[in-house]
CSV table of C-alpha atoms in Angstrom, one decimal:
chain,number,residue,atom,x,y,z
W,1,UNK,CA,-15.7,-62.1,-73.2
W,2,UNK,CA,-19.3,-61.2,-74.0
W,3,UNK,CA,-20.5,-59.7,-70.5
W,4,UNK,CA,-23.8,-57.7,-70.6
W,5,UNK,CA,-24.9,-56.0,-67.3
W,6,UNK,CA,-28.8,-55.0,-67.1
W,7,UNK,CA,-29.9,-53.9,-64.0
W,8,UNK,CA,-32.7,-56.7,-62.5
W,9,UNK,CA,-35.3,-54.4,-61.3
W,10,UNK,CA,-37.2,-54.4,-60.4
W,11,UNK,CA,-38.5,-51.2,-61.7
W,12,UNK,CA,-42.0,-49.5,-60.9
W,13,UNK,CA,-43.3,-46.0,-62.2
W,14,UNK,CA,-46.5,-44.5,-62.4
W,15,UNK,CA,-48.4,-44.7,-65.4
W,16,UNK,CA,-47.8,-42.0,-68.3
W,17,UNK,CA,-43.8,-41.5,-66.7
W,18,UNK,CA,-41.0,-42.0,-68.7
W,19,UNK,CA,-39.3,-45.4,-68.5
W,20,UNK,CA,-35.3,-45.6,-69.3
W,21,UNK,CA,-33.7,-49.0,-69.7
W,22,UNK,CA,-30.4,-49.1,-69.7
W,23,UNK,CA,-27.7,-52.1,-70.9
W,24,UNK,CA,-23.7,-51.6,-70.6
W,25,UNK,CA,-21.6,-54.2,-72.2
W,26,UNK,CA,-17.7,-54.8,-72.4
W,27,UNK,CA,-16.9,-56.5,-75.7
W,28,UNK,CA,-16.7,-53.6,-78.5
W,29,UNK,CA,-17.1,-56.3,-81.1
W,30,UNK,CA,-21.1,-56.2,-80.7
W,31,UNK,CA,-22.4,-54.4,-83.9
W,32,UNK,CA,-25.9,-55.7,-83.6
W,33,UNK,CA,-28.3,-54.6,-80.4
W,34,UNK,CA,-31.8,-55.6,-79.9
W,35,UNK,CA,-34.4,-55.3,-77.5
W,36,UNK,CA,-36.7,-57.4,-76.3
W,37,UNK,CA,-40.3,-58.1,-74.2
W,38,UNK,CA,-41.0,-60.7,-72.4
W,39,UNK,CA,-44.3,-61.2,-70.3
W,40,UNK,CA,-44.7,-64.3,-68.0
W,41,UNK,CA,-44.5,-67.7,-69.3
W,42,UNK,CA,-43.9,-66.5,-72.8
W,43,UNK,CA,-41.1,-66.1,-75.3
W,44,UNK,CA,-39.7,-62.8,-75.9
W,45,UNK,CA,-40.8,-60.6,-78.4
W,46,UNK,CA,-38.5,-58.7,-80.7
W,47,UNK,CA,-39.0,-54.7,-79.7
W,48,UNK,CA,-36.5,-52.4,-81.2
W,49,UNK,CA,-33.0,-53.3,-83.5
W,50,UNK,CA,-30.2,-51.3,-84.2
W,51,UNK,CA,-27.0,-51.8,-85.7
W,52,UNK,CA,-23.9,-49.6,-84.8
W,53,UNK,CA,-24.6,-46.0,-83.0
W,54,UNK,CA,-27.2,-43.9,-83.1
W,55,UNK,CA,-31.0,-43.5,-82.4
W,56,UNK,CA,-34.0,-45.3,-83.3
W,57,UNK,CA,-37.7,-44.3,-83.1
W,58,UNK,CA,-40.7,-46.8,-83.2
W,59,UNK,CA,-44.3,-45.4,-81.7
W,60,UNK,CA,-43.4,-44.8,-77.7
W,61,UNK,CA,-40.3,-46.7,-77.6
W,62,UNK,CA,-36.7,-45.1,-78.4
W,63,UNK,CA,-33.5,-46.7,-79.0
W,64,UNK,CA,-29.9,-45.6,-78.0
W,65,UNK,CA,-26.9,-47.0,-78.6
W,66,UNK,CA,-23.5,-45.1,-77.8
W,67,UNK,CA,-20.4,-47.6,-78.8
W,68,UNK,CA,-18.1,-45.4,-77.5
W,69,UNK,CA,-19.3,-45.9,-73.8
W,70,UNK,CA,-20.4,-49.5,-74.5
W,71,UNK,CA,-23.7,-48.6,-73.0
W,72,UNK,CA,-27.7,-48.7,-74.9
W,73,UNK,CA,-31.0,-47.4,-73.3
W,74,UNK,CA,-34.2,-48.2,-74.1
W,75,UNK,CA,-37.0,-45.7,-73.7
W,76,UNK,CA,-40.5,-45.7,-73.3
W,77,UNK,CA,-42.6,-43.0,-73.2
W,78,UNK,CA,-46.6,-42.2,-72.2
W,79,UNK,CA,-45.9,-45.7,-70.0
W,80,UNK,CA,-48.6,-48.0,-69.9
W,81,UNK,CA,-49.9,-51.0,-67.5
W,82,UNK,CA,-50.0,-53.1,-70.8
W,83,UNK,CA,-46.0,-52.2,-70.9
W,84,UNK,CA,-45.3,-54.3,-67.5
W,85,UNK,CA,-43.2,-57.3,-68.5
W,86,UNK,CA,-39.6,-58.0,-68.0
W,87,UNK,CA,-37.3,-56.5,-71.2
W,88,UNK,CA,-34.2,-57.5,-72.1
W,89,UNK,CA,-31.5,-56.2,-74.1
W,90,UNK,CA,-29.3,-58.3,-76.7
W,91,UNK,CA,-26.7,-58.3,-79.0
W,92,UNK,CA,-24.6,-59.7,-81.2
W,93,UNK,CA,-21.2,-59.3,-83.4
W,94,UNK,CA,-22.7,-59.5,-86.6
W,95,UNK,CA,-21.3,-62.6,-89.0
W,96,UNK,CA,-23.2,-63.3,-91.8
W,97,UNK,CA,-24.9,-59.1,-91.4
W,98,UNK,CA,-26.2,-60.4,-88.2
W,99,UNK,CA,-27.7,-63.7,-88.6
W,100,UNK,CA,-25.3,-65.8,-88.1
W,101,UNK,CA,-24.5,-65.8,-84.4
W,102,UNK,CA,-26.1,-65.9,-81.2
W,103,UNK,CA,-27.0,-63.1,-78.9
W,104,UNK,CA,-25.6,-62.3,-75.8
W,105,UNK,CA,-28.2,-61.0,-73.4
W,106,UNK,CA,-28.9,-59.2,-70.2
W,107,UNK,CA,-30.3,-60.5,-67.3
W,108,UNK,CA,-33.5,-58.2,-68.2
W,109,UNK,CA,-35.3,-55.5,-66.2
W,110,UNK,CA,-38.8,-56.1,-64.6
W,111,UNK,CA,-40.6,-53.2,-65.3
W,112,UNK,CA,-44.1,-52.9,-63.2
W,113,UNK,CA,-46.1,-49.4,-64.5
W,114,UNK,CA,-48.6,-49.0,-62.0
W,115,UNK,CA,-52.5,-47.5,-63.2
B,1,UNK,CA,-45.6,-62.5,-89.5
B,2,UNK,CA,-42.7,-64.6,-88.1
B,3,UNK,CA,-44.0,-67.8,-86.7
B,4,UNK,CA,-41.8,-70.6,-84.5
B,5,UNK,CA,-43.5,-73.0,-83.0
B,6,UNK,CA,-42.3,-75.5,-80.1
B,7,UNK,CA,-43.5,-79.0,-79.7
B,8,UNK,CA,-44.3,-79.0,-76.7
B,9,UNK,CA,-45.3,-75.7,-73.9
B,10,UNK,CA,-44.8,-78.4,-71.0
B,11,UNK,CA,-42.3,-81.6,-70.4
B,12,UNK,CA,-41.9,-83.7,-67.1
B,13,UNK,CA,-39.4,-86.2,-67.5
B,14,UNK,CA,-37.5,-88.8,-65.3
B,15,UNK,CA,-33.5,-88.7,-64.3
B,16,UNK,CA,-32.0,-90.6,-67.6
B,17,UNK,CA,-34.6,-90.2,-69.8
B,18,UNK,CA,-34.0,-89.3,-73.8
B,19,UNK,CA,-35.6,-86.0,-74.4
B,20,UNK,CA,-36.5,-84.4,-77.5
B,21,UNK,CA,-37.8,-80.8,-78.2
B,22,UNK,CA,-39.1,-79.8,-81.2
B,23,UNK,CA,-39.1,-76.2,-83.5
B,24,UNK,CA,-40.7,-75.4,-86.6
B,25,UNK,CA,-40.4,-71.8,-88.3
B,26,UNK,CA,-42.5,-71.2,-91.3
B,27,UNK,CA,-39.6,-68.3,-92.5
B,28,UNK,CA,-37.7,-69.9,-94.4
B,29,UNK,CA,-34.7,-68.4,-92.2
B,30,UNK,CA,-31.4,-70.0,-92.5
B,31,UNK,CA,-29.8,-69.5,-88.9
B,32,UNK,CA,-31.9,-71.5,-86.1
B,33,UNK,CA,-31.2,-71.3,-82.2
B,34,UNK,CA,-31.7,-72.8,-79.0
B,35,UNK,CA,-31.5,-71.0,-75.6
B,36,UNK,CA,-31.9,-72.3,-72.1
B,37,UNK,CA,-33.7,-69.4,-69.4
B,38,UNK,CA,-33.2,-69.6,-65.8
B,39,UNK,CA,-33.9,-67.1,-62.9
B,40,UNK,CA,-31.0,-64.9,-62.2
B,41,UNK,CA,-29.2,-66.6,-65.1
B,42,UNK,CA,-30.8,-64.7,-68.0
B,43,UNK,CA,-30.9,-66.7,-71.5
B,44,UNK,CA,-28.1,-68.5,-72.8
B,45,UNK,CA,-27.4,-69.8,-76.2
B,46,UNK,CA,-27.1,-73.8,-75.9
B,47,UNK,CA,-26.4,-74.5,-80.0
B,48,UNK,CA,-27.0,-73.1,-83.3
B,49,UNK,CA,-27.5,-73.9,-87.1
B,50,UNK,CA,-26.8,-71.8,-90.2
B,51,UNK,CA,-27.7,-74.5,-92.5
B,52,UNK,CA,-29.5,-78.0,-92.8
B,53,UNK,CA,-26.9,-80.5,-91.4
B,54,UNK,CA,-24.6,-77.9,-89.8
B,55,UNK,CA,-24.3,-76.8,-86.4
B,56,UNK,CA,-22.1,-75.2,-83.8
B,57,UNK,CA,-21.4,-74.9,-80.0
B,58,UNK,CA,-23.2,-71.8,-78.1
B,59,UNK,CA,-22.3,-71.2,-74.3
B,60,UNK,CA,-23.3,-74.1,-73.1
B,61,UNK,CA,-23.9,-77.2,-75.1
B,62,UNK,CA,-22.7,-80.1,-72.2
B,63,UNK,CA,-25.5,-82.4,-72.2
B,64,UNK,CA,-27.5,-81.3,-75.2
B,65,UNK,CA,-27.0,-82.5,-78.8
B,66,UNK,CA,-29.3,-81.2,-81.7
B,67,UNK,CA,-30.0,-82.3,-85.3
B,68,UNK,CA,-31.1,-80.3,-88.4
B,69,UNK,CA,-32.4,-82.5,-91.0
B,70,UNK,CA,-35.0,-80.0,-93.0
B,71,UNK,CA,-33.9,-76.2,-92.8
B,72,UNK,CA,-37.6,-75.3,-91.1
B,73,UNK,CA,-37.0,-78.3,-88.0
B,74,UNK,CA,-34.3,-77.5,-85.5
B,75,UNK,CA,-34.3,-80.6,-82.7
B,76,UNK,CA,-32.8,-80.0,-79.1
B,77,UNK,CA,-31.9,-83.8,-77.8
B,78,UNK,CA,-31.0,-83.9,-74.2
B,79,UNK,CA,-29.3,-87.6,-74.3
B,80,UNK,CA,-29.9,-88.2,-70.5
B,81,UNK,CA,-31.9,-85.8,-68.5
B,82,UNK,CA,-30.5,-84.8,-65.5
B,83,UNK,CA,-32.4,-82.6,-63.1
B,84,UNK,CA,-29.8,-79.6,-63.7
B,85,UNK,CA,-31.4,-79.8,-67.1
B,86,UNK,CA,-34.8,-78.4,-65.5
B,87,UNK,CA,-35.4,-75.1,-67.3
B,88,UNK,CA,-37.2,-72.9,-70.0
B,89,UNK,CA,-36.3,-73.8,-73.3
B,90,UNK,CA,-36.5,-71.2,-76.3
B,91,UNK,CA,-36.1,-71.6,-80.0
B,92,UNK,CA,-35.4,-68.8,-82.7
B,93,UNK,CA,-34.9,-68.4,-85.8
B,94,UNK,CA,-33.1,-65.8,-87.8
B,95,UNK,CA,-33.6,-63.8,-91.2
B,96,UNK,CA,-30.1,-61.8,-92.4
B,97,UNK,CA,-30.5,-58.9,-90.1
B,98,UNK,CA,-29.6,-61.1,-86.9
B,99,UNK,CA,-33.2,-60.0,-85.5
B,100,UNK,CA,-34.0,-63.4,-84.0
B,101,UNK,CA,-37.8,-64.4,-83.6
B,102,UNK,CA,-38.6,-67.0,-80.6
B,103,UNK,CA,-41.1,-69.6,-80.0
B,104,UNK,CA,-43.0,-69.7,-77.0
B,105,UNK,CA,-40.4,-71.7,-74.9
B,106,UNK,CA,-41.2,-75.1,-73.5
B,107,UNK,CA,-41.1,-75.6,-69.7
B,108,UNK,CA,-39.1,-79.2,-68.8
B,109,UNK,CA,-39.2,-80.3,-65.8
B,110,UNK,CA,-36.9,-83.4,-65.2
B,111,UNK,CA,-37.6,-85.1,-61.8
């Protein structure tokens, strides 16, 4: 099965808080997990990629993935009003070193960061 | 920068109709994808190509067909449009990595 769970939202802060995203997923074949932005009427837009556990740093936005729980976050700090869109997570099993196969994504969170 | 670009941002079509949508990536990326997006329903892969000629079955591929004649041009085909079939369409493309790059999606509306 390739179930992905990602809470809907949808999610407001203030600006400048903290924002954690948060995916959980039940097939422990995924190697490959992405995350994307969306904003209305458009296609997503590739964010943050990591492959297997661990951390990943890029500007304001940190990526977690723990394989053991099945579970990734997605933070975002200093939050912003140009951050408001609708993020998804994604992932894949990795044939081909990734390429090869379709993602599986979540439902994606509407995030709203009020000025 | 990654570019994939979609025929078309909006479609209406009739009940029956022959529908074709249209991708382009300027990449030179071997693996090409097309995903539907509904409310509540999230994306969902529809078919895919890994190379000119060959393709395979995603999620959901009732309905759809798709062709890959040139490795930059993936086609969606929807043989008969049915109003189920009313949804955002998205194409990607992908490099080695699996990171995939959309287009901007195409809006059909099939009445």
């Amino acid at each position: 099965q390739k179930e992905v769970e990602q809470d809907p939202g949808p999610l407001s802060v203030p600006e400048g808080a903290i924002v954690s995203l948060n995916c959980t997923y039940s097939n422990s074949a995924f190697q490959y997990f992405m995350w994307y932005r969306q904003y209305s009427r458009k296609g997503p837009e590739l964010l943050m990629y990591t492959y297997s556990s661990g951390n990943k740093e890029d500007g304001r936005f940190t990526a977690q993935v723990d394989k053991s729980s099945k579970y990734i976050s997605l933070f975002i700090r200093d939050s912003q009003p140009s951050d408001s869109a609708t993020y998804l997570c994604a992932m894949t099993f990795g044939r081909g070193g990734g390429g090869a196969d379709g993602l599986t994504f979540g439902k994606g969170t509407h995030l709203i960061i009020q000025p | 920068d990654v570019k994939v670009t979609q025929s078309s941002r909006y479609l209406v079509k009739r009940t029956g109709e022959k529908v074709f949508l249209e991708c382009v990536q300027d990449m030179d990326h071997e693996n090409m994808f097309w995903y539907r997006q509904d409310p509540g329903l999230g994306l969902r892969l529809i078919y895919f190509s890994y190379d000119v000629k060959m393709k395979e079955k995603g999620d959901i591929p009732e309905g759809y067909s798709v062709s890959r004649e040139k490795k930059e041009r993936f086609s969606l085909i929807l043989e008969s449009a049915s109003t189920n079939q009313t949804s955002m369409y998205l194409c990607a493309s992908s490099g080695p990595r699996g990171t995939q790059y959309f287009g901007p999606g195409t809006r059909l509306l099939v009445l």
